Amino acid sequence: MNDRHAGHVKFDNVGLRYGTDPEVLSNLSFTLYPGSFYFLTGASGAGKTSLLKLLYLAQRPSRGAIRMFGQDLITMPRERLPDLRRQLGVVFQNFRLVPHLTAFDNVALPLRLAGADENRVMKAVAEMLDWVGLTHRAHAIPATLSGGEQQRVAIARAVIARPRMLIADEPTGNVDPEMALKLLRLFEALNNRVGTTVVVATHDVHLLKKVPDSLIMRLNKGQLSDPTGALRYPPRPAAAGEAGA
Amino acid sequence: MNTPPPLLSDAPETDSAADLATPARNRAAARLLPATRFAGPIPWVIAILIALVMIAAAGGLALKNLATSASADLSAAVTVQVIEPNPELRAARGAQAVRVLTAMDGVRAVRLVPEAELVALLEPWLGEGATSGDVPIPALIDVELSRSAAPDDVARITAALEETVPGARVDAQSDWLQPVYRALSALQWLAVGLIALVALATAAAVWLAARNAFAGARDTVEIIHLLGATDRQISAVFLRTVLRESAFGAVVGAGLGVAAVLLLGQQFAALDSGLTSGGGFGLADWLVIAAVPLTGVLIALLTARITIAFALRDML
Ligand SMILES: Nc1ncnc2c1ncn2[C@@H]1O[C@H](COP(=O)(O)OP(=O)(O)OP(=O)(O)O)[C@@H](O)[C@H]1O
Ligand SMILES: [Mg+2]
């Protein structure tokens, strides 16, 4: 990891279209700095989920270049993608919990996929469920959980493996404001203590103010605008030295 | 209240995701997902197909054994007829033929069929006339060779008799059985064809089942794929299911097949005919029959593997 852009995610003139439809994302050029906290906002249909799909490797762009953690995503062979995906934590817009696994087993998935020792899986998952207040629902399957409970399981699953980058699509849409704030603090803790880059897509403008050092990316009909200058400049003094040319 | 979970405290007692990114063992993969289910009747369909293949294989092998042992018995036998209307002359020539034959190389036994025996054989066909002596019957000599009668054996015997016994006709008994052999061999080919068709049907059933199981679990597969599961981990889950279900089918099918084969074998043994006694199975035959369910499971696994590889290739 001597690459000085090792922790960066860099988009260069990226466009995305579904099939033969017009582009839903156009001319995206930006860099996500490691250890920063980003909010992605924009009207419904602006392309937030589409942009996040590119980030969590569910889509390849139709054009342009993407580098992630020092590797070129466009030319990367398919077999190497799982390795990269395991360094990401994802909260999907519709949670995407595995329907026949319990809350516990859903949260355990990233650790088990990585072949973690089962004793450690047990301990870490129990802790995490306790923290999101779902210990009593640990053995419930998703269909029997409320929307907010499912959301908390999804978030627990996304952070359990201490990912290098956390990508969350409307992660607080189904919970009350108090829980929303608590979950946001979890993301902050991951960001501050583990150094995880965080990208949160949200409609909720109140949320933006709750994270002091956050940077805002605004999507408008597939184009990025840059109200805080987050995308043009190295956004933090710590990252300034790394920005380079 | 808003302190982060211990997992996220600074002391990295837990490894980061990057450190965890070692390939998981299949044992761990087994815990990832609940076993997916085959469509209900599929294991039974596999069982039935495997039982059918086993019965066809057993039938084919029995026919082959039968044909081999029958031809071994019969091809070593040659019949000599001496055709002569005058009874005294016929008897003399018959005796002469026996002498010549007995003296020949490669002849193990010679037997002049007594006239009374011939008459008894012919009476049902020719009526009383056969006994009256009005209808001339040939003298019949059974010759047993020490090995299978090749065409030149027949020619050699014919040549030897020609000089000394006019009116002698030599037939290899296997000639009479040519149509029977042809029928047996046709039945064997039929068995082979049946086996091929049923094997194809088995592969198709498994292919459909694997595809259905995969389609039913597509959502789950997509999720764990996005969480970083490798193709190997995902297909391990399905192969486990396919292995379990096809093994079930193979065991039940093998039970049915063996039961049917033993039962049929008993029925034939009860006939106690000289022909069917040669149809019994040796160790090699049982090994071939046992290979059927094993091959069935292998076909199932291979088909499932290919199906899943194709389905996964559609995902980035
Ligand atoms: N799989 C798809 N196939 C075709 N079009 C799609 C697909 N996914 C999204 N789109 C279209 O792309 C555009 C952007 O969708 P996207 O889901 O990225 O918006 P969003 O900003 O996440 O919206 P929301 O806030 O409602 O979640 C929309 O016009 C949508 O109809
Ligand atoms: Mg969306």
Coordinates of C-alpha atoms and ligand atoms in Angstrom, one line a residue:
Chain A
M1 CA 0.0 0.0 0.0
N2 CA 2.8 2.4 -0.9
D3 CA 0.6 3.9 -3.6
R4 CA -0.1 7.4 -2.3
H5 CA -3.6 7.2 -3.8
A6 CA -4.1 3.9 -2.1
G7 CA -7.1 4.9 -0.1
H8 CA -8.7 7.1 -2.7
V9 CA -11.6 6.5 -4.9
K10 CA -11.3 8.5 -8.1
F11 CA -13.9 9.0 -10.8
D12 CA -12.8 10.4 -14.1
N13 CA -15.5 11.5 -16.6
V14 CA -17.8 8.6 -15.6
G15 CA -21.1 8.1 -17.4
L16 CA -23.7 5.4 -16.7
R17 CA -26.7 4.4 -18.8
Y18 CA -29.0 1.5 -18.3
G19 CA -29.4 -0.4 -21.6
T20 CA -30.1 2.1 -24.4
D21 CA -31.7 4.7 -22.1
P22 CA -30.1 8.2 -21.9
E23 CA -27.4 8.5 -19.4
V24 CA -28.5 8.7 -15.8
L25 CA -25.1 9.8 -14.7
S26 CA -22.9 12.1 -16.8
N27 CA -19.4 13.5 -16.7
L28 CA -18.7 12.6 -13.1
S29 CA -15.2 13.5 -12.0
F30 CA -14.3 13.6 -8.4
T31 CA -12.1 12.1 -5.7
L32 CA -13.2 10.6 -2.4
Y33 CA -10.5 11.1 0.2
P34 CA -9.7 8.4 2.6
G35 CA -11.2 9.0 6.1
S36 CA -13.6 11.7 4.9
F37 CA -17.4 11.8 5.5
Y38 CA -19.6 12.5 2.5
F39 CA -23.2 13.1 2.2
L40 CA -24.8 12.5 -1.2
T41 CA -28.0 14.5 -1.8
G42 CA -30.3 15.1 -4.6
A43 CA -33.9 14.8 -5.6
S44 CA -35.5 11.4 -6.1
G45 CA -34.4 10.0 -9.4
A46 CA -31.3 12.2 -9.5
G47 CA -29.1 9.1 -9.6
K48 CA -27.9 8.7 -6.0
T49 CA -28.4 5.0 -5.9
S50 CA -26.9 4.6 -9.4
L51 CA -23.7 6.4 -8.2
L52 CA -23.6 4.3 -5.1
K53 CA -24.0 1.1 -7.2
L54 CA -20.8 2.1 -9.1
L55 CA -19.1 2.6 -5.7
Y56 CA -20.1 -0.8 -4.3
L57 CA -19.3 -2.6 -7.5
A58 CA -22.7 -3.7 -8.6
Q59 CA -22.4 -1.8 -11.9
R60 CA -19.6 -1.0 -14.3
P61 CA -19.8 2.5 -15.8
S62 CA -20.7 2.9 -19.4
R63 CA -17.8 5.2 -19.9
G64 CA -15.0 6.9 -18.0
A65 CA -12.5 5.5 -15.5
I66 CA -12.8 4.6 -11.8
R67 CA -9.9 3.8 -9.5
M68 CA -10.5 2.4 -6.1
F69 CA -7.8 1.9 -3.5
G70 CA -5.1 2.2 -6.1
Q71 CA -6.7 -0.3 -8.5
D72 CA -8.3 0.3 -11.9
L73 CA -11.8 -1.0 -11.7
I74 CA -12.4 -0.9 -15.5
T75 CA -9.7 -3.4 -16.3
M76 CA -9.9 -5.4 -13.1
P77 CA -10.7 -9.1 -13.8
R78 CA -13.9 -10.4 -12.4
E79 CA -12.2 -12.8 -10.0
R80 CA -10.5 -10.0 -8.1
L81 CA -13.8 -8.1 -7.4
P82 CA -14.8 -10.2 -4.3
D83 CA -11.6 -9.2 -2.6
L84 CA -12.4 -5.5 -3.1
R85 CA -16.0 -5.9 -2.1
R86 CA -15.0 -7.3 1.2
Q87 CA -13.3 -4.0 2.0
L88 CA -16.6 -2.2 1.6
G89 CA -19.6 -2.0 3.9
V90 CA -22.9 -1.4 2.2
V91 CA -26.3 -0.4 3.5
F92 CA -28.6 -1.0 0.5
Q93 CA -31.6 1.2 -0.1
N94 CA -34.0 -1.7 0.4
F95 CA -31.7 -3.4 3.0
R96 CA -31.3 -6.6 1.0
L97 CA -31.2 -8.9 4.0
V98 CA -31.0 -12.6 3.1
P99 CA -34.6 -13.7 3.7
H100 CA -34.0 -17.1 5.2
L101 CA -31.2 -16.1 7.6
T102 CA -31.8 -14.8 11.1
A103 CA -30.8 -11.3 12.0
F104 CA -27.7 -12.8 13.7
D105 CA -26.7 -14.7 10.6
N106 CA -27.2 -11.8 8.3
V107 CA -24.9 -9.6 10.5
A108 CA -22.4 -12.4 10.6
L109 CA -22.3 -12.8 6.8
P110 CA -19.3 -10.5 6.0
L111 CA -17.2 -12.1 8.7
R112 CA -18.1 -15.6 7.6
L113 CA -17.5 -14.9 4.0
A114 CA -14.0 -13.7 5.0
G115 CA -13.5 -17.0 6.8
A116 CA -13.3 -15.4 10.3
D117 CA -12.9 -17.6 13.3
E118 CA -16.4 -18.6 14.5
N119 CA -15.7 -17.7 18.1
R120 CA -14.9 -14.2 17.1
V121 CA -17.9 -14.1 14.8
M122 CA -20.2 -14.9 17.7
K123 CA -18.7 -12.3 20.0
A124 CA -18.6 -9.5 17.4
V125 CA -22.1 -10.1 16.2
A126 CA -23.6 -10.3 19.7
E127 CA -21.9 -7.0 20.5
M128 CA -23.1 -5.3 17.4
L129 CA -26.7 -6.5 17.8
D130 CA -26.6 -5.4 21.4
W131 CA -25.5 -2.0 20.3
V132 CA -28.2 -1.5 17.7
G133 CA -30.7 -2.8 20.3
L134 CA -31.7 -6.0 18.6
T135 CA -30.3 -8.6 21.0
H136 CA -33.9 -9.8 21.7
R137 CA -34.5 -10.2 17.9
A138 CA -31.3 -11.9 17.1
H139 CA -33.0 -15.1 16.0
A140 CA -35.8 -13.5 14.0
I141 CA -35.9 -13.8 10.2
P142 CA -36.1 -10.5 8.3
A143 CA -39.8 -10.9 7.3
T144 CA -40.8 -10.8 11.0
L145 CA -38.8 -7.6 11.7
S146 CA -40.1 -4.0 11.4
G147 CA -38.7 -1.7 8.7
G148 CA -36.6 0.1 11.3
E149 CA -35.3 -3.2 12.8
Q150 CA -34.4 -4.5 9.3
Q151 CA -32.6 -1.2 8.7
R152 CA -30.6 -1.6 11.9
V153 CA -29.7 -5.2 10.9
A154 CA -28.5 -3.9 7.5
I155 CA -26.3 -1.3 9.2
A156 CA -24.9 -3.7 11.7
R157 CA -24.0 -6.0 8.8
A158 CA -22.4 -3.1 6.9
V159 CA -20.1 -2.1 9.7
I160 CA -19.3 -5.4 11.4
A161 CA -16.1 -6.1 9.4
R162 CA -14.7 -2.5 9.9
P163 CA -14.8 -1.7 6.2
R164 CA -12.4 0.6 4.5
M165 CA -15.3 2.4 2.9
L166 CA -18.9 2.5 4.1
I167 CA -21.6 3.2 1.5
A168 CA -25.1 3.8 2.8
D169 CA -28.2 4.4 0.7
E170 CA -30.8 6.2 2.8
P171 CA -29.7 4.4 5.9
T172 CA -32.0 6.3 8.2
G173 CA -35.2 6.5 6.2
N174 CA -37.1 4.0 8.3
V175 CA -36.1 4.9 11.9
D176 CA -37.2 7.7 14.3
P177 CA -35.0 10.8 14.6
E178 CA -33.5 9.6 17.8
M179 CA -32.4 6.3 16.3
A180 CA -31.3 8.1 13.1
L181 CA -28.9 10.2 15.2
K182 CA -27.6 7.2 17.0
L183 CA -26.9 5.4 13.8
L184 CA -25.2 8.5 12.4
R185 CA -22.9 8.5 15.5
L186 CA -22.0 4.9 14.6
F187 CA -20.9 6.0 11.2
E188 CA -18.9 8.8 12.7
A189 CA -17.2 6.5 15.1
L190 CA -16.3 4.2 12.3
N191 CA -15.0 7.2 10.4
N192 CA -13.0 8.7 13.3
R193 CA -11.7 5.6 15.0
V194 CA -11.2 3.2 12.1
G195 CA -10.6 5.8 9.4
T196 CA -13.4 4.5 7.2
T197 CA -14.4 6.7 4.3
V198 CA -18.1 7.2 4.6
V199 CA -20.6 8.0 1.8
V200 CA -24.2 8.4 2.9
A201 CA -27.0 9.1 0.4
T202 CA -29.9 10.9 2.0
H203 CA -32.9 13.2 1.4
D204 CA -32.8 14.4 5.0
V205 CA -31.3 17.9 5.0
H206 CA -31.3 17.9 8.8
L207 CA -28.9 15.0 8.9
L208 CA -26.3 17.0 7.0
K209 CA -25.9 19.5 9.8
K210 CA -25.4 16.7 12.4
V211 CA -21.9 15.7 11.2
P212 CA -19.7 18.7 11.6
D213 CA -16.9 17.8 9.2
S214 CA -19.0 16.3 6.6
L215 CA -18.7 17.2 2.9
I216 CA -21.7 17.4 0.6
M217 CA -22.0 16.1 -3.0
R218 CA -25.2 17.1 -4.7
L219 CA -26.6 15.2 -7.7
N220 CA -28.9 17.0 -10.0
K221 CA -30.3 15.0 -13.0
G222 CA -27.2 12.9 -13.1
Q223 CA -24.7 15.8 -12.8
L224 CA -22.7 16.6 -9.7
S225 CA -22.6 20.0 -8.3
D226 CA -20.3 21.0 -5.5
P227 CA -21.8 23.4 -3.0
T228 CA -19.0 23.0 -0.4
G229 CA -16.2 22.6 -2.8
A230 CA -15.7 19.1 -1.5
L231 CA -14.9 17.7 -4.9
R232 CA -12.5 20.3 -6.1
Y233 CA -10.1 20.6 -3.2
P234 CA -8.5 18.3 -0.8
P235 CA -11.2 18.7 1.7
R236 CA -9.2 18.3 4.9
P237 CA -5.8 19.5 6.0
A238 CA -4.9 15.9 6.7
A239 CA -5.7 14.9 3.1
A240 CA -4.1 18.0 1.6
G241 CA -0.6 16.5 1.4
E242 CA -1.9 13.5 -0.5
A243 CA -3.7 15.4 -3.1
G244 CA -0.8 15.8 -5.4
A245 CA -1.3 17.0 -9.0
Chain B
M1 CA -25.7 6.3 25.4
N2 CA -24.0 7.1 22.1
T3 CA -20.7 5.4 22.8
P4 CA -19.7 3.3 19.8
P5 CA -19.8 -0.5 20.1
P6 CA -16.6 -2.0 21.5
L7 CA -15.9 -3.4 18.0
L8 CA -15.2 0.2 16.8
S9 CA -13.1 1.3 19.8
D10 CA -9.6 2.3 18.7
A11 CA -7.8 -0.8 20.0
P12 CA -7.8 -2.9 16.9
E13 CA -8.3 -6.2 18.7
T14 CA -10.4 -7.2 15.7
D15 CA -8.7 -7.3 12.4
S16 CA -9.8 -4.9 9.7
A17 CA -11.7 -6.1 6.7
A18 CA -8.5 -6.2 4.6
D19 CA -6.9 -8.6 7.1
L20 CA -10.0 -10.8 7.1
A21 CA -9.9 -11.1 3.3
T22 CA -8.5 -14.6 3.3
P23 CA -10.3 -17.2 1.2
A24 CA -13.0 -18.9 3.3
R25 CA -12.9 -22.6 3.6
N26 CA -15.8 -24.5 2.2
R27 CA -16.7 -25.6 5.7
A28 CA -17.4 -22.0 6.5
A29 CA -19.2 -21.6 3.2
A30 CA -21.5 -24.3 4.4
R31 CA -22.7 -22.0 7.2
L32 CA -23.3 -19.0 4.9
L33 CA -26.6 -20.0 3.5
P34 CA -29.3 -22.4 4.4
A35 CA -29.4 -25.3 2.0
T36 CA -31.4 -24.4 -1.1
R37 CA -34.1 -26.9 -2.0
F38 CA -34.6 -28.9 -5.1
A39 CA -38.1 -28.8 -6.5
G40 CA -40.0 -31.4 -4.5
P41 CA -40.2 -34.4 -6.9
I42 CA -36.8 -34.1 -8.4
P43 CA -34.9 -36.6 -6.1
W44 CA -37.7 -39.1 -6.8
V45 CA -37.4 -38.5 -10.5
I46 CA -33.7 -39.1 -10.2
A47 CA -34.4 -42.3 -8.2
I48 CA -36.7 -43.6 -10.8
L49 CA -34.4 -42.8 -13.7
I50 CA -31.4 -44.4 -11.9
A51 CA -33.5 -47.5 -11.2
L52 CA -34.4 -47.7 -14.9
V53 CA -30.8 -47.4 -16.0
M54 CA -29.8 -50.1 -13.5
I55 CA -32.5 -52.5 -14.8
A56 CA -31.6 -51.8 -18.4
A57 CA -27.9 -52.3 -17.6
A58 CA -28.6 -55.5 -15.7
G59 CA -30.8 -56.7 -18.6
G60 CA -28.1 -55.9 -21.1
L61 CA -25.4 -57.7 -19.1
A62 CA -27.6 -60.7 -18.6
L63 CA -28.2 -60.9 -22.4
K64 CA -24.5 -60.6 -23.0
N65 CA -23.6 -63.4 -20.5
L66 CA -26.4 -65.5 -22.0
A67 CA -25.2 -65.1 -25.5
T68 CA -21.6 -65.8 -24.5
S69 CA -22.3 -69.0 -22.6
A70 CA -24.8 -70.2 -25.1
S71 CA -22.4 -69.7 -28.0
A72 CA -19.6 -71.4 -26.0
D73 CA -21.8 -74.4 -25.5
L74 CA -23.3 -74.6 -28.9
S75 CA -20.4 -73.6 -31.1
A76 CA -18.4 -76.5 -29.8
A77 CA -21.0 -78.8 -31.3
V78 CA -21.3 -80.1 -34.8
T79 CA -24.0 -82.4 -36.3
V80 CA -23.4 -84.9 -39.0
Q81 CA -26.3 -86.3 -40.9
V82 CA -26.0 -89.3 -43.1
I83 CA -28.7 -89.3 -45.7
E84 CA -29.4 -92.7 -47.2
P85 CA -32.8 -94.3 -47.9
N86 CA -31.5 -97.9 -47.5
P87 CA -31.6 -98.7 -43.8
E88 CA -28.7 -101.2 -43.8
L89 CA -26.5 -99.0 -45.9
R90 CA -27.4 -96.0 -43.7
A91 CA -26.5 -97.9 -40.5
A92 CA -23.2 -99.0 -42.0
R93 CA -22.3 -95.5 -43.2
G94 CA -23.3 -94.1 -39.9
A95 CA -20.9 -96.5 -38.1
Q96 CA -18.2 -95.7 -40.6
A97 CA -18.7 -91.9 -40.0
V98 CA -18.4 -92.5 -36.2
R99 CA -15.1 -94.3 -36.8
V100 CA -13.7 -91.6 -39.0
L101 CA -14.8 -88.8 -36.6
T102 CA -13.5 -90.5 -33.5
A103 CA -10.1 -90.8 -35.1
M104 CA -10.0 -87.1 -35.9
D105 CA -8.0 -84.4 -34.0
G106 CA -9.9 -82.0 -31.8
V107 CA -12.9 -84.2 -31.4
R108 CA -13.8 -84.8 -27.8
A109 CA -16.9 -86.9 -28.1
V110 CA -18.9 -88.6 -30.8
R111 CA -22.4 -90.0 -30.3
L112 CA -24.6 -91.8 -32.8
V113 CA -28.1 -90.8 -31.9
P114 CA -30.1 -94.0 -31.7
E115 CA -32.8 -94.4 -34.2
A116 CA -35.5 -94.8 -31.5
E117 CA -34.5 -91.4 -30.1
L118 CA -34.8 -89.9 -33.5
V119 CA -38.2 -91.4 -34.1
A120 CA -39.4 -90.2 -30.8
L121 CA -38.2 -86.7 -31.7
L122 CA -39.8 -86.7 -35.1
E123 CA -43.1 -88.5 -34.3
P124 CA -44.9 -85.4 -33.1
W125 CA -44.1 -83.7 -36.4
L126 CA -44.4 -86.6 -38.9
G127 CA -47.0 -88.8 -37.2
E128 CA -47.1 -92.6 -37.3
G129 CA -45.4 -92.7 -40.6
A130 CA -42.1 -92.0 -39.0
T131 CA -42.1 -95.2 -37.2
S132 CA -43.3 -97.3 -40.1
G133 CA -40.0 -96.9 -41.9
D134 CA -41.8 -95.4 -45.0
V135 CA -40.3 -92.1 -44.4
P136 CA -36.5 -92.3 -44.6
I137 CA -34.8 -90.6 -41.8
P138 CA -31.1 -89.7 -41.8
A139 CA -28.6 -91.1 -39.3
L140 CA -27.7 -88.3 -36.9
I141 CA -24.3 -88.0 -35.2
D142 CA -23.6 -85.4 -32.4
V143 CA -19.9 -84.4 -32.5
E144 CA -18.5 -82.4 -29.6
L145 CA -15.3 -80.5 -30.4
S146 CA -12.7 -79.7 -27.9
R147 CA -13.0 -76.0 -28.9
S148 CA -15.4 -73.8 -30.8
A149 CA -16.1 -74.9 -34.3
A150 CA -14.5 -72.5 -36.7
P151 CA -15.6 -72.7 -40.4
D152 CA -12.5 -74.6 -41.3
D153 CA -13.3 -77.2 -38.6
V154 CA -16.6 -77.8 -40.4
A155 CA -14.7 -77.9 -43.7
R156 CA -12.1 -80.4 -42.3
I157 CA -14.8 -82.7 -41.1
T158 CA -16.7 -82.4 -44.3
A159 CA -13.5 -83.3 -46.3
A160 CA -12.7 -86.3 -44.1
L161 CA -16.2 -87.7 -44.4
E162 CA -16.6 -87.0 -48.1
E163 CA -14.1 -89.7 -49.1
T164 CA -15.4 -92.4 -46.9
V165 CA -19.1 -91.7 -46.2
P166 CA -21.2 -90.6 -49.2
G167 CA -24.2 -88.6 -48.3
A168 CA -22.8 -87.1 -45.2
R169 CA -23.8 -83.5 -44.3
V170 CA -22.0 -81.5 -41.7
D171 CA -23.7 -78.5 -39.8
A172 CA -22.3 -76.4 -37.0
Q173 CA -25.1 -76.1 -34.5
S174 CA -24.2 -72.5 -34.0
D175 CA -25.4 -71.8 -37.5
W176 CA -28.9 -72.7 -36.5
L177 CA -28.7 -70.2 -33.7
Q178 CA -27.6 -67.3 -35.8
P179 CA -31.0 -65.7 -35.7
V180 CA -31.1 -66.1 -31.9
Y181 CA -27.7 -64.4 -31.6
R182 CA -28.8 -61.6 -33.8
A183 CA -31.9 -61.1 -31.6
L184 CA -29.8 -61.1 -28.5
S185 CA -27.4 -58.6 -29.9
A186 CA -30.3 -56.4 -31.0
L187 CA -31.6 -56.5 -27.4
Q188 CA -28.2 -55.6 -26.1
W189 CA -28.2 -52.5 -28.4
L190 CA -31.6 -51.7 -27.2
A191 CA -30.4 -51.8 -23.6
V192 CA -27.5 -49.5 -24.5
G193 CA -29.9 -47.1 -26.3
L194 CA -32.2 -47.1 -23.3
I195 CA -29.4 -46.3 -20.9
A196 CA -28.2 -43.4 -23.1
L197 CA -31.7 -42.0 -23.3
V198 CA -32.4 -42.3 -19.6
A199 CA -29.0 -40.8 -18.7
L200 CA -29.9 -37.9 -20.9
A201 CA -33.2 -37.5 -19.1
T202 CA -31.4 -37.6 -15.8
A203 CA -29.0 -34.9 -16.8
A204 CA -32.0 -32.8 -18.1
A205 CA -33.9 -33.3 -14.8
V206 CA -30.9 -32.2 -12.8
W207 CA -30.2 -29.3 -15.0
L208 CA -33.8 -28.0 -14.6
A209 CA -33.6 -28.6 -10.9
A210 CA -30.3 -26.8 -10.5
R211 CA -31.6 -23.9 -12.6
N212 CA -34.8 -23.7 -10.6
A213 CA -33.0 -23.8 -7.3
F214 CA -30.7 -21.1 -8.6
A215 CA -33.5 -18.9 -9.8
G216 CA -35.4 -19.3 -6.5
A217 CA -32.3 -18.1 -4.6
R218 CA -31.2 -15.5 -7.1
D219 CA -31.9 -12.6 -4.7
T220 CA -29.9 -14.3 -2.0
V221 CA -27.1 -15.0 -4.4
E222 CA -27.0 -11.4 -5.5
I223 CA -26.8 -10.2 -1.9
I224 CA -23.9 -12.4 -0.9
H225 CA -22.2 -11.8 -4.2
L226 CA -22.3 -8.0 -3.4
L227 CA -21.0 -8.7 0.1
G228 CA -17.9 -10.3 -1.5
A229 CA -18.7 -14.0 -1.8
T230 CA -16.6 -15.7 -4.4
D231 CA -18.2 -17.8 -7.1
R232 CA -16.7 -20.8 -5.4
Q233 CA -18.4 -20.0 -2.1
I234 CA -21.7 -19.5 -3.9
S235 CA -21.6 -22.6 -6.0
A236 CA -20.4 -24.7 -3.0
V237 CA -23.8 -24.0 -1.4
F238 CA -25.6 -25.2 -4.5
L239 CA -23.4 -28.2 -5.1
R240 CA -24.0 -29.2 -1.5
T241 CA -27.7 -29.2 -2.1
V242 CA -27.4 -31.0 -5.5
L243 CA -25.1 -33.6 -3.9
R244 CA -27.5 -34.2 -1.1
E245 CA -30.6 -34.5 -3.3
S246 CA -29.0 -36.6 -6.0
A247 CA -27.4 -38.9 -3.5
F248 CA -30.8 -39.4 -2.0
G249 CA -32.1 -40.2 -5.5
A250 CA -29.2 -42.5 -6.2
V251 CA -29.6 -44.5 -3.0
V252 CA -33.3 -44.9 -3.4
G253 CA -32.9 -45.7 -7.1
A254 CA -30.1 -48.2 -6.4
G255 CA -32.4 -49.9 -3.9
L256 CA -35.2 -50.1 -6.4
G257 CA -32.9 -51.2 -9.2
V258 CA -31.1 -54.0 -7.2
A259 CA -34.5 -55.2 -5.9
A260 CA -35.9 -55.4 -9.4
V261 CA -32.7 -57.1 -10.8
L262 CA -32.7 -59.7 -8.0
L263 CA -36.4 -60.4 -8.4
L264 CA -36.1 -60.8 -12.1
G265 CA -33.1 -63.0 -11.6
Q266 CA -35.1 -65.3 -9.3
Q267 CA -38.0 -65.5 -11.8
F268 CA -35.6 -66.6 -14.5
A269 CA -33.8 -69.0 -12.2
A270 CA -37.2 -70.5 -11.4
L271 CA -37.6 -71.3 -15.2
D272 CA -34.6 -73.5 -14.7
S273 CA -33.9 -73.5 -18.4
G274 CA -30.5 -74.4 -19.6
L275 CA -30.2 -71.1 -21.4
T276 CA -30.9 -68.6 -18.5
S277 CA -28.5 -70.3 -16.1
G278 CA -25.8 -68.5 -18.1
G279 CA -27.3 -65.1 -17.4
G280 CA -26.0 -64.9 -13.8
F281 CA -23.8 -62.0 -12.8
G282 CA -20.2 -62.1 -11.9
L283 CA -18.3 -59.5 -9.8
A284 CA -17.5 -57.4 -12.8
D285 CA -21.2 -57.2 -13.7
W286 CA -22.2 -56.1 -10.2
L287 CA -19.5 -53.4 -10.4
V288 CA -21.0 -52.1 -13.6
I289 CA -24.4 -52.0 -12.1
A290 CA -23.1 -50.3 -9.0
A291 CA -21.4 -47.7 -11.1
V292 CA -24.8 -46.5 -12.4
P293 CA -25.9 -44.6 -9.3
L294 CA -22.4 -43.2 -8.8
T295 CA -22.4 -42.0 -12.4
G296 CA -25.8 -40.5 -11.8
V297 CA -24.5 -38.4 -8.9
L298 CA -21.5 -37.3 -10.9
I299 CA -23.7 -36.2 -13.8
A300 CA -25.8 -34.3 -11.3
L301 CA -22.9 -32.5 -9.8
L302 CA -21.3 -31.7 -13.2
T303 CA -24.6 -30.4 -14.6
A304 CA -25.2 -28.2 -11.6
R305 CA -21.7 -26.9 -11.7
I306 CA -22.0 -25.8 -15.3
T307 CA -25.5 -24.3 -14.8
I308 CA -24.3 -22.2 -11.8
A309 CA -21.1 -21.1 -13.6
F310 CA -23.2 -19.7 -16.4
A311 CA -25.7 -18.0 -14.0
L312 CA -22.9 -16.4 -12.1
R313 CA -21.1 -15.1 -15.2
D314 CA -24.1 -12.8 -15.7
M315 CA -23.3 -10.9 -12.5
L316 CA -20.5 -8.4 -12.4
Ligands
LIG1 N1 -31.9 -0.8 -13.2 C1 -32.4 0.3 -13.9 N2 -32.8 0.2 -15.2 C2 -33.2 1.3 -15.8 N3 -33.3 2.5 -15.3 C3 -32.9 2.6 -14.0 C4 -32.5 1.5 -13.2 N4 -32.2 2.0 -12.0 C5 -32.4 3.3 -12.0 N5 -32.9 3.7 -13.1 C6 -33.2 5.1 -13.5 O1 -32.1 5.9 -13.2 C7 -32.5 7.1 -12.7 C8 -31.8 7.3 -11.4 O2 -32.2 6.3 -10.4 P1 -31.6 6.2 -9.0 O3 -32.2 5.0 -8.4 O4 -30.2 6.2 -9.1 O5 -32.2 7.5 -8.3 P2 -32.1 8.0 -6.8 O6 -31.4 9.3 -6.8 O7 -31.4 6.9 -6.0 O8 -33.6 8.1 -6.4 P3 -34.3 7.9 -4.9 O9 -34.0 9.1 -4.1 O10 -35.7 7.8 -5.3 O11 -33.8 6.6 -4.4 C9 -34.0 7.1 -12.5 O12 -34.6 7.7 -13.6 C10 -34.3 5.6 -12.6 O13 -35.6 5.4 -13.2
MG2 MG -32.0 5.7 -4.5

